[in-house]
XYZ file of C-alpha atoms in Angstrom:
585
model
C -44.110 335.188 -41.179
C -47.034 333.716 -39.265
C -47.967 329.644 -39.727
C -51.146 329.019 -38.650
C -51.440 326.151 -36.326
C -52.536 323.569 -39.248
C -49.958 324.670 -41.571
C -46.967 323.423 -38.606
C -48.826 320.598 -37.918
C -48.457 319.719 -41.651
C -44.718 320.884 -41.620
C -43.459 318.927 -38.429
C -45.601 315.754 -39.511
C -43.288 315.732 -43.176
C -40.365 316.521 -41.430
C -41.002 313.903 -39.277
C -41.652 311.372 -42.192
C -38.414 312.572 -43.917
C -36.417 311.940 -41.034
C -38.235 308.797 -40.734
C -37.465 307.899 -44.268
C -33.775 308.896 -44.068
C -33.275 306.787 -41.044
C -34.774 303.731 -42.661
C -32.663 304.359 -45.931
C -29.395 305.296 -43.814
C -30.042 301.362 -41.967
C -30.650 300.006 -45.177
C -27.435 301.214 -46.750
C -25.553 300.422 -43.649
C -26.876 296.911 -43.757
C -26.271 296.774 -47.787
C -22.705 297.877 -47.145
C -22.657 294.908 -44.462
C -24.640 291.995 -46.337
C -23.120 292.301 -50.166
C -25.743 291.306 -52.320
C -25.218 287.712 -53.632
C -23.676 287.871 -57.161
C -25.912 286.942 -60.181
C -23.793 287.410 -62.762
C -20.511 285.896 -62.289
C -20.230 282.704 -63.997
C -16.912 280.439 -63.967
C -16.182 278.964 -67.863
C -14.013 276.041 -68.142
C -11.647 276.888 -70.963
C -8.868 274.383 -70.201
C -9.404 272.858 -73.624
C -9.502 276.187 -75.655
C -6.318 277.624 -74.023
C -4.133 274.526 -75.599
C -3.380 273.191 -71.874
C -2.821 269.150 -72.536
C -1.445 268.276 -69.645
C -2.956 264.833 -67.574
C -1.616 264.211 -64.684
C -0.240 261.029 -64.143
C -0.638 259.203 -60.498
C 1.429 256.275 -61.659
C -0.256 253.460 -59.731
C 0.037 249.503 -60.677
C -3.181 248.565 -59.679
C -5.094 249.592 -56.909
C -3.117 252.806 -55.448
C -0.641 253.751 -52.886
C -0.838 256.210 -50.565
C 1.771 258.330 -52.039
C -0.376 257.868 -55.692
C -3.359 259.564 -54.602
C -2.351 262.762 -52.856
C -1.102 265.178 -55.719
C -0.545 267.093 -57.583
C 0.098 271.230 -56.896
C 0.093 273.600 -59.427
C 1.712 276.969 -58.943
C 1.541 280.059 -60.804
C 4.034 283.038 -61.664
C 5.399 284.993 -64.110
C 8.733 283.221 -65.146
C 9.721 285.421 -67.840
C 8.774 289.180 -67.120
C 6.301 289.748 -69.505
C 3.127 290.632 -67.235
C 1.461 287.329 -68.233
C 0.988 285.180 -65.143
C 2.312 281.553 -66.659
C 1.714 277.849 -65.192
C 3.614 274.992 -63.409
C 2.203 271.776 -63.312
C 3.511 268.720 -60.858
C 3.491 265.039 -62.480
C 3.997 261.533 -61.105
C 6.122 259.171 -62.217
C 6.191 255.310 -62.909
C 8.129 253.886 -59.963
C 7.306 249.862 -60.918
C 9.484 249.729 -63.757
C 6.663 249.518 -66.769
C 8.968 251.733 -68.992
C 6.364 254.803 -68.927
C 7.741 258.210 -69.855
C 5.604 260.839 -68.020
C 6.991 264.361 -67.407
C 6.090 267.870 -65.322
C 4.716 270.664 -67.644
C 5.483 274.729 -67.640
C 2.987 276.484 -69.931
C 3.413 279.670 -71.505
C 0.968 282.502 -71.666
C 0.792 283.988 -74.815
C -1.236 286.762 -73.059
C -4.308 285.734 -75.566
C -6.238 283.402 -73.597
C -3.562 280.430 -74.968
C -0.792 278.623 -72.880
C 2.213 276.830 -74.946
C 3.682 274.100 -73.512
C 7.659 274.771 -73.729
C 8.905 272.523 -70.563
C 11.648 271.124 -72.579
C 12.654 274.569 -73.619
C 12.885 275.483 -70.114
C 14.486 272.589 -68.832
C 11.767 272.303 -66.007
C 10.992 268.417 -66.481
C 11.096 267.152 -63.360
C 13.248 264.768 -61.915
C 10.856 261.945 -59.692
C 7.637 261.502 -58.555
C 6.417 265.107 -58.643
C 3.630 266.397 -55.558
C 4.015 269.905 -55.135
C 5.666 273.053 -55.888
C 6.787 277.271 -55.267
C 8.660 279.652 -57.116
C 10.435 282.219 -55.374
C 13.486 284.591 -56.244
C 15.650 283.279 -54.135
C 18.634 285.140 -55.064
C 16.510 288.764 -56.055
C 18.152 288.847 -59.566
C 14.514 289.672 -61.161
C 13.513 286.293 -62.283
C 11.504 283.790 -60.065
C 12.880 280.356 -59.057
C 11.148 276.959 -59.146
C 11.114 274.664 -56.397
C 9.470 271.520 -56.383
C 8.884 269.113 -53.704
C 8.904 265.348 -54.892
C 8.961 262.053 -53.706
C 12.963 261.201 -53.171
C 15.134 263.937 -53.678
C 13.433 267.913 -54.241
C 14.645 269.733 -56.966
C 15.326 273.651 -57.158
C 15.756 274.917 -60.955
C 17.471 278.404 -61.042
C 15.918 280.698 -63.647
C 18.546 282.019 -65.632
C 16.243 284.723 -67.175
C 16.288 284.097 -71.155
C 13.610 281.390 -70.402
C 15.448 278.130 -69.743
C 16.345 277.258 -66.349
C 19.122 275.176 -64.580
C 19.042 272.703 -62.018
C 20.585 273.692 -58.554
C 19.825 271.781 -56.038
C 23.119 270.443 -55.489
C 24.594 273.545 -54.866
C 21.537 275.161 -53.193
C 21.598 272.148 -50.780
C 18.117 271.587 -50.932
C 17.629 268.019 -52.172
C 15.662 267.571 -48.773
C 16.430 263.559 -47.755
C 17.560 264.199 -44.383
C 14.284 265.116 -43.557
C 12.539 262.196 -45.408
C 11.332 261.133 -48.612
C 7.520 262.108 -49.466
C 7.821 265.785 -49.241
C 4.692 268.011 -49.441
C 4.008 271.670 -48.793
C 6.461 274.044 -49.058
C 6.489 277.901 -49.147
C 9.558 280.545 -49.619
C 9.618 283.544 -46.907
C 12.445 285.652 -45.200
C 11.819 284.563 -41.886
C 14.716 286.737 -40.539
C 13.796 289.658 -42.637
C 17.444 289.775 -44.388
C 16.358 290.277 -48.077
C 16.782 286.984 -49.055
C 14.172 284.274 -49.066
C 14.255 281.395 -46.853
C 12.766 277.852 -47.503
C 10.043 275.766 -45.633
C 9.556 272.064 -46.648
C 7.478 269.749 -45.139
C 7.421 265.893 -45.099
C 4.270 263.634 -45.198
C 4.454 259.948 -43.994
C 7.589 257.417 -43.972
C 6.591 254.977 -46.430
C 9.100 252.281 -45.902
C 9.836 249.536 -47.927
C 8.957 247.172 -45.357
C 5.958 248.822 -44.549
C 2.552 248.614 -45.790
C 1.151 248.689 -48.845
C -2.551 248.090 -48.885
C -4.987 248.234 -45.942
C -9.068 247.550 -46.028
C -11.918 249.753 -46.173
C -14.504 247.398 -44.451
C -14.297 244.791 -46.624
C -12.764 246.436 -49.645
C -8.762 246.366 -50.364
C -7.104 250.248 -50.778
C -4.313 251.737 -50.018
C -3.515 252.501 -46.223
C -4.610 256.102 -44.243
C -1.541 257.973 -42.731
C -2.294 255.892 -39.211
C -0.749 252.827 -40.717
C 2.752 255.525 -41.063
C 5.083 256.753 -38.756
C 5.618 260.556 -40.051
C 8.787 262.324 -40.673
C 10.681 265.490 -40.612
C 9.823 268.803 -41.856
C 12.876 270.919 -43.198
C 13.999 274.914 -42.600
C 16.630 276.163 -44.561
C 17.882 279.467 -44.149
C 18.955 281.632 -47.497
C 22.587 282.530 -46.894
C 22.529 285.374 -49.743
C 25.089 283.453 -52.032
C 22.946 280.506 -53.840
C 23.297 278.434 -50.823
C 21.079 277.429 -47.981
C 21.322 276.330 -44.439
C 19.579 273.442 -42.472
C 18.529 275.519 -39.725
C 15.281 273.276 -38.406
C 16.638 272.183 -35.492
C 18.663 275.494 -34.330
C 15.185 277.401 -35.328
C 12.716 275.185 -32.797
C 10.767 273.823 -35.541
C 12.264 270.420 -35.554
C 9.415 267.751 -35.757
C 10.373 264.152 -36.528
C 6.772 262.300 -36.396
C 5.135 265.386 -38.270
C 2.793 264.422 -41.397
C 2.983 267.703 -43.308
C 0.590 268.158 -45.982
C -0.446 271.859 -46.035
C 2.371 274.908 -45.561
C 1.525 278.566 -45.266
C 3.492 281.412 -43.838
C 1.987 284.724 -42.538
C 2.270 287.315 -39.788
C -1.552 286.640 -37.895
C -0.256 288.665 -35.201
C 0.521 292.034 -36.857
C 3.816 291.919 -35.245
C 5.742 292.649 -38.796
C 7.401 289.039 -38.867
C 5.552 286.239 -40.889
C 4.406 282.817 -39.037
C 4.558 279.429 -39.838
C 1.144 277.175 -40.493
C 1.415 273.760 -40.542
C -1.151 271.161 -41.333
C -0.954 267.557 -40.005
C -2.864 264.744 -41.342
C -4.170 263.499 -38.105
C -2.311 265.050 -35.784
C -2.268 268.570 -34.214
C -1.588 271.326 -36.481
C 1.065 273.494 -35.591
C 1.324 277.646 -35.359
C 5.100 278.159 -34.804
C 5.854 282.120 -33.715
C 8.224 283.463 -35.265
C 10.379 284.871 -32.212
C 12.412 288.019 -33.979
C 13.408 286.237 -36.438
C 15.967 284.011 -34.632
C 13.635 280.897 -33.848
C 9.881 279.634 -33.727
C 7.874 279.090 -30.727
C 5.180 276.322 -31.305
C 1.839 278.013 -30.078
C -1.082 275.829 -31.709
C -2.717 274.647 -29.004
C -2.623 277.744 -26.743
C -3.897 279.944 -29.500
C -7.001 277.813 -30.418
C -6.185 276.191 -33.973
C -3.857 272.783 -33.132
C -7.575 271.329 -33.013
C -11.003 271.535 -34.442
C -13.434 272.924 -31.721
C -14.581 270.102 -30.194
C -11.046 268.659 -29.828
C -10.437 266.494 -32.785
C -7.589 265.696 -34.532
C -7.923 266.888 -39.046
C -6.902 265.604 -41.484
C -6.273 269.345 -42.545
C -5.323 269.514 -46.307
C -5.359 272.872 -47.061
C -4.563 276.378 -45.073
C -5.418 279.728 -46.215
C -4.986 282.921 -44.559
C -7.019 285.779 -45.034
C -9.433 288.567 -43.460
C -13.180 287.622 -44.401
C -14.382 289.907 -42.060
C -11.907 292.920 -43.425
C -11.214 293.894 -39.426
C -7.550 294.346 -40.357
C -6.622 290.490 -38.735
C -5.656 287.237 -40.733
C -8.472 284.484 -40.494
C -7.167 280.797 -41.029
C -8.900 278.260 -42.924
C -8.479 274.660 -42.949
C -9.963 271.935 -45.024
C -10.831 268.636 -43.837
C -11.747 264.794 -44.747
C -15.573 263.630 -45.765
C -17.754 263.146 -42.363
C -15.272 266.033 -40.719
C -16.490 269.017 -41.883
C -14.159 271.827 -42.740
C -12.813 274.722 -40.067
C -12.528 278.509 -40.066
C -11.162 280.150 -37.558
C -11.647 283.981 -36.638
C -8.748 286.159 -35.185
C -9.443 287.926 -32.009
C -6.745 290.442 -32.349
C -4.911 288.976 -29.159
C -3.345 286.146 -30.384
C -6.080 283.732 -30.244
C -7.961 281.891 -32.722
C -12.142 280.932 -32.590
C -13.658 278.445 -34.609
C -16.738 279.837 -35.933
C -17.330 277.131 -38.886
C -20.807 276.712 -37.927
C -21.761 280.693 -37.349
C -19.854 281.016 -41.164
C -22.548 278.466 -42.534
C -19.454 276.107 -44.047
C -20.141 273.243 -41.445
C -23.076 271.414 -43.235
C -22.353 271.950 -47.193
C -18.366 270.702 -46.428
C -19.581 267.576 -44.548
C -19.832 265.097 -47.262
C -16.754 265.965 -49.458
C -13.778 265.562 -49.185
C -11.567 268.780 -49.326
C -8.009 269.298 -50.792
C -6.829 272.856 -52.137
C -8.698 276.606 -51.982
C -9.140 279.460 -49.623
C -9.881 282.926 -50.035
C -9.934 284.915 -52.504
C -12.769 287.408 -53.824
C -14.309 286.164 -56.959
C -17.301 289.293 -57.403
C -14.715 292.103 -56.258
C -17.309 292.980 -54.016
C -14.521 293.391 -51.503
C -14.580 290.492 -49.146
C -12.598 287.419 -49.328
C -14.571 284.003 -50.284
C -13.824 280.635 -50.471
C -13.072 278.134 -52.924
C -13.034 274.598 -52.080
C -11.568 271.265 -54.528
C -13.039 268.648 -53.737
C -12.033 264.901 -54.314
C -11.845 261.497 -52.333
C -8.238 260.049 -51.482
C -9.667 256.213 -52.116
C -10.860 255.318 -55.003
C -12.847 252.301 -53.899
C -14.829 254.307 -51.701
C -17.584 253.598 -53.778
C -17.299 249.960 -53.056
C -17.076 250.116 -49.386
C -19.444 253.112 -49.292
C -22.191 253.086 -52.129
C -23.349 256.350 -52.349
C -19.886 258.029 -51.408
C -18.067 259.466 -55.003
C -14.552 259.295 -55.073
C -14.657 262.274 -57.970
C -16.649 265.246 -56.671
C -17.715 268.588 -57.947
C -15.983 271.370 -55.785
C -17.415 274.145 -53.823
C -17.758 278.526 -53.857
C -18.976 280.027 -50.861
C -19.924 283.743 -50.783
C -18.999 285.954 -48.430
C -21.942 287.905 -47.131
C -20.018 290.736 -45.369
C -21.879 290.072 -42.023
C -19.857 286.912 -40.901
C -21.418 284.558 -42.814
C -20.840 282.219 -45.884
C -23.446 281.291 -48.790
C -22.802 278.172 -50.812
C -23.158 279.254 -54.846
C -21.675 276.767 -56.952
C -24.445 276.282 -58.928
C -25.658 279.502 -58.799
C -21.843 280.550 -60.233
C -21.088 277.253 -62.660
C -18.913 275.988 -60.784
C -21.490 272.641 -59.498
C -21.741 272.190 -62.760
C -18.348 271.087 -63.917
C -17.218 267.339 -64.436
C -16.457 265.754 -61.160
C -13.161 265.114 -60.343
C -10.497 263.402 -57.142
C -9.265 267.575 -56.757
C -6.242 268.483 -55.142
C -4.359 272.135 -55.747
C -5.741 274.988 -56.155
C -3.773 278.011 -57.324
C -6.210 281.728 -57.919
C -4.200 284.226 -60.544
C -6.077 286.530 -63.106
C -4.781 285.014 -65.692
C -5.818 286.859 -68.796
C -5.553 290.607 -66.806
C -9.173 291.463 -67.222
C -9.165 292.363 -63.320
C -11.629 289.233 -62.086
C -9.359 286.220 -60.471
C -9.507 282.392 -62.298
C -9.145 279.299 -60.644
C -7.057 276.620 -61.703
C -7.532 273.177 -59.739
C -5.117 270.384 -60.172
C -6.633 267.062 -60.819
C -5.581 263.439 -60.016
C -5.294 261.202 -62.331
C -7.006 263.440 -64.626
C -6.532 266.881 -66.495
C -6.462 270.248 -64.697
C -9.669 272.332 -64.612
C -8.693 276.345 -65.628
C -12.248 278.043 -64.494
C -12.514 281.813 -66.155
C -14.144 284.024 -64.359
C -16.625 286.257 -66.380
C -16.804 288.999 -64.138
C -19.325 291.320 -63.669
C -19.835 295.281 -63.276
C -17.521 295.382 -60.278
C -14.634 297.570 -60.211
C -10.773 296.042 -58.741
C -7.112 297.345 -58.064
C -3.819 295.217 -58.809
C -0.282 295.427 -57.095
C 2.744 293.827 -58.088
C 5.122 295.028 -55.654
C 8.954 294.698 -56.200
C 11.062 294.414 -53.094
C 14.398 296.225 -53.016
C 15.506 296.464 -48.972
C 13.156 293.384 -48.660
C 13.332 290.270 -50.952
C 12.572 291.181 -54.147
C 8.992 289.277 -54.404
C 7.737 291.358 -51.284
C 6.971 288.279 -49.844
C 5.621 288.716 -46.654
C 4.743 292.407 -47.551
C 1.073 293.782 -46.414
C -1.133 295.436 -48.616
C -4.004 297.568 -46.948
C -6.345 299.519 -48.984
C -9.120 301.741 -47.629
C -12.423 302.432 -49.671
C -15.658 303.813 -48.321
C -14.409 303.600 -44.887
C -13.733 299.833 -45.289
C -10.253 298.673 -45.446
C -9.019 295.325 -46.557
C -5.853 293.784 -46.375
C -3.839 291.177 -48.284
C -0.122 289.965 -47.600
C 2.014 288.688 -49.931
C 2.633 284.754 -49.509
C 4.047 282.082 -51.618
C 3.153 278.181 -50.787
C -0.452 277.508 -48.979
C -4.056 276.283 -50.694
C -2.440 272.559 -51.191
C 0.924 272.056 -52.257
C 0.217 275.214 -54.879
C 0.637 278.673 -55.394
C -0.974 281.336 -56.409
C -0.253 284.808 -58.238
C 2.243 287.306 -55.991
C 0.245 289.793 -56.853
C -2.151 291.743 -54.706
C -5.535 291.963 -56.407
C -8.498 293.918 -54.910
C -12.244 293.941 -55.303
C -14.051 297.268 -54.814
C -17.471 297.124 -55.658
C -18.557 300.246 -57.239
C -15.822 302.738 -56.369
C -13.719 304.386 -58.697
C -10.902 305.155 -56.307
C -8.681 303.919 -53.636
C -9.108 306.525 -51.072
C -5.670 305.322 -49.274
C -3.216 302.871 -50.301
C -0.566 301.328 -47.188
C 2.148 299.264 -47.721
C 4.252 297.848 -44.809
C 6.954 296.190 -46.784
C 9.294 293.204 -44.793
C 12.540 295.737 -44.767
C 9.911 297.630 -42.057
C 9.709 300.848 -44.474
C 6.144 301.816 -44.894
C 4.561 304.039 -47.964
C 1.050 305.539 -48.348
C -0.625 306.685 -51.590
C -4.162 308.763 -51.749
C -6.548 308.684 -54.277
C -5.389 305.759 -56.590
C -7.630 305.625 -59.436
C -8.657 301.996 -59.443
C -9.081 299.497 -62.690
C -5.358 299.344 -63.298
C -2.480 297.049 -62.947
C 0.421 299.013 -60.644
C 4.319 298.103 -60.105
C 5.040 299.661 -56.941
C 9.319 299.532 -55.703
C 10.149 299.473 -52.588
C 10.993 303.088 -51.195
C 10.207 305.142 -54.752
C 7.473 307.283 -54.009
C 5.566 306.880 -57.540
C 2.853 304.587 -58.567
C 4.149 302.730 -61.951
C 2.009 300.885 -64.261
C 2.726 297.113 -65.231
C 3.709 295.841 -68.182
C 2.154 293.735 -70.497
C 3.652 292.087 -73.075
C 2.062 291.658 -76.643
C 0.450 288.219 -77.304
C 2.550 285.725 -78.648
C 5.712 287.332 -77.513
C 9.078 284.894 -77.156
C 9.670 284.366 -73.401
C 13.160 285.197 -74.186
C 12.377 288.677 -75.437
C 10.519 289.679 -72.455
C 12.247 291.135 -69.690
C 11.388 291.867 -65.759
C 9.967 295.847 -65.693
């Protein structure tokens, strides 16, 4: 057919404006699947008062505080009893001057209605001293996870004896902790050595002597002293030895540190090398990165790798650490928090062992500068599919005010969005969350706590109740894994979860301990934005097995075992259900 010389003109000018237009759409989907857009529908409720949680935390101070009354409590989250419900621990103080003041720890229920019952005495999970953080872990893989708490004195282990009540072990276990001090602090479980049974991490925080001091000034105004005025003290290893008992192992593992101030714990392989790490935070001093060298000892690599520091070569006072891949390039990121005036720090992982701070390329630099910051990390509120971060907020001296007018010793916390393209977006008030009541915030634990597929945040309050923040979700679609261990330890803990949608893959590896002497939910929750399905599903469980599923319909809760090659579906037990009826599944 003949085209007459106007007609191709006509033709080559729309193909060229089609090709034009395609282009222009192609970049702008690239860059949408890049920059996320910012959220405008996710709001954060708080509903601790309509879910029955009465619990106030207690800091136990006579007067004007101690150091050791101002830095809990942890909160940590699992579910005790089986029943698909994800249930809450909460850490106490205690009155140490003698005034005759009863003051417990509290274990709340979830009915699996949006209500928590309060049945610590039930359980037999009390507490037994001055409470500042805790874990739970299944330390001997008989279905039903254990609760360890880190206190000042003596720790305290309580077995779960599955039927809902629990017993205390420690004695037997051999964890009561006082040869490596007395003002413990973060602790995680994970199976260093990759036997099947999980080992125990527990750090120590400052020696507070009884000669030592009590009170130091701020300026001109009396308070209680910063960890300078302290010598520090041990941190603790104990390896699991597979019958209910545990080993002191710091010192034959290289980890020994005598004048450590351990406040933060988390444990996590950042070097793909299928054996999980050890994170430590030091309250001004280095942080430490201990490799873990096949499983027979640790090799302390901080400074080397980039993250004993901040990046121009101060000391933190590093509260928190999270671990997690904002940038979804298959490597763990670390985050720590720091004190008011500091700023806080993430790092980026350059796949060859090394860490770069890029806290002021992120954007987190200038909004963290004037708070202080306890618990948080990452965790991906909009299921847009990358990680952001949560922040608690709160001062450690209450007369700051005094000494500082215009400095708040409660604070409102902070949300940062991740944009996909490297970069962080303050939106606390944009999500609610600027708007709660201030408070001196310390753990944070994440867990979806009512199973509607959009993670909550629960932060642990000083001296004041906790704050449960509901997320209200929005259109975004999300995948859950609980994964059971059976050649690994039975909570998969140090398992990686990689999922693959779009052509983006994100990971997520199952940890217990880290945020701020908290937990958060064992389970691996995923955002995924608009898809529908999971194109591939990788699991590279501790034992070294690895299993791959395709095309996993998304929007569901899944119970995957370790070496059964079937996706199950988790159970959830009807509301109001007796812990003692429900059983593991």
């Amino acid at each position: 057919m003949e085209v007459s010389r106007r007609n191709l003109t006509t033709v080559l000018l729309c193909g060229s404006m089609l090709l034009l237009w395609l282009n222009k759409n192609a970049g702008i989907a690239r860059v949408q699947a890049q920059n996320p857009p910012t959220p405008n529908s996710i709001q954060f409720t708080n509903i601790t008062d309509s879910s029955g949680i009465k619990f106030v935390h207690f800091k136990g101070n006579n007067g004007i505080s101690i150091n050791r009354e101002e830095f809990g409590p942890g909160v940590c989250v699992a579910d005790f009893d089986g029943d698909g419900w994800q249930d809450i621990y909460f850490v106490n103080g205690r009155d140490l001057y003698n005034r005759d003041i009863s003051v417990r720890n509290a274990l709340y229920h979830n009915n699996g209605d949006g209500t928590f019952t309060d049945v610590t005495e039930r359980a037999g999970v009390p507490g037994t001293g001055y409470g500042l953080g805790c874990v739970w872990g299944d330390y001997d893989n008989d279905g039903f996870p254990d609760l360890f708490v880190t206190q000042y004195g003596r720790n305290v282990l309580y077995h779960n004896n599955g039927n809902g009540t629990f017993i205390d072990v420690t004695d037997k276990a051999g964890v009561a902790g006082l040869e490596s001090g007395s003002f413990h602090s973060g602790a995680t479980f994970f199976d260093y050595d990759r036997d099947g049974f999980l080992d125990l991490y527990v750090g120590s925080y400052v020696a507070l002597d009884p000669d030592g001091p009590r009170y130091c000034n701020i300026g001109t105004v009396r308070s209680s002293c910063p960890p300078s005025a302290y010598k520090g003290s041990s941190d603790a290893l104990y390896h699991n030895n597979g019958d209910g008992t545990f080993t002191n192992v710091t010192r034959g593992a290289n980890i020994s540190q005598p004048q450590g101030k351990n406040l933060s714990v988390g444990a996590a392989d950042y070097d793909n090398d299928g054996r999980p790490d050890l994170f430590v935070a030091n309250d001004g001093l280095a942080a430490y990165l201990y490799h873990n060298e096949h499983g027979k000892s640790f090799k302390e690599i901080a400074a080397p790798s980039g993250m004993a520091y901040s990046a121009s070569g101060g000391l933190m006072a590093a509260m928190c650490i999270s671990l997690g891949d904002y940038d979804n390039d298959g490597w763990l990121d670390l985050y720590i928090s720091d004190f008011q005036g500091s700023s806080d720090h993430l790092w980026h992982n350059d796949a060859k062992g090394n860490f770069d701070e890029v806290s002021d390329e992120a954007g987190i630099t200038g909004p963290t500068h004037n708070v202080l910051s306890f618990g948080g990390g990452f965790f991906d509120y909009d299921n847009d599919g990358w990680v952001d971060l949560f922040i608690a907020n709160g001062h450690v001296y209450p007369e700051i005010e005094q000494a500082s007018p215009g400095t708040r010793y409660k604070q409102v916390n902070s949300l940062f969005h991740n944009e996909g393209n490297g970069k962080f977006v303050e939106t606390g008030t944009l999500t609610g969350i600027s708007a709660q009541t201030p408070h001196a915030a310390r753990g944070v634990a994440f867990a979806d706590f009512d199973n509607d597929g959009f993670v909550d945040v629960l932060v642990a309050n000083n001296g004041d109740p906790p704050l449960l923040l509901h997320n209200g979700g929005n259109g975004n679609h999300f995948i859950n894994f609980k994964l059971v261990g059976t050649k690994s330890n039975r909570d998969a803990m140090g398992a990686r979860v990689r999922v693959v949608i779009g052509g983006v893959s994100q990971i997520r590896e199952i940890a217990g301990g880290g945020s701020y002497l908290s937990q958060s939910d064992l389970r691996a929750e995923f955002g995924i934005g608009k898809a529908r399905i999971v194109q591939t599903l990788e699991i590279r469980w501790p034992s070294g097995q690895t299993q791959v599923f395709h095309d996993v319909p998304g929007d569901k809760f899944y119970l995957i075992q370790e070496g059964r090659d079937e996706l199950g579906l988790q159970h959830f037990a009807s509301p109001l259900a007796s812990p003692s009826e429900n059983k593991p599944r």
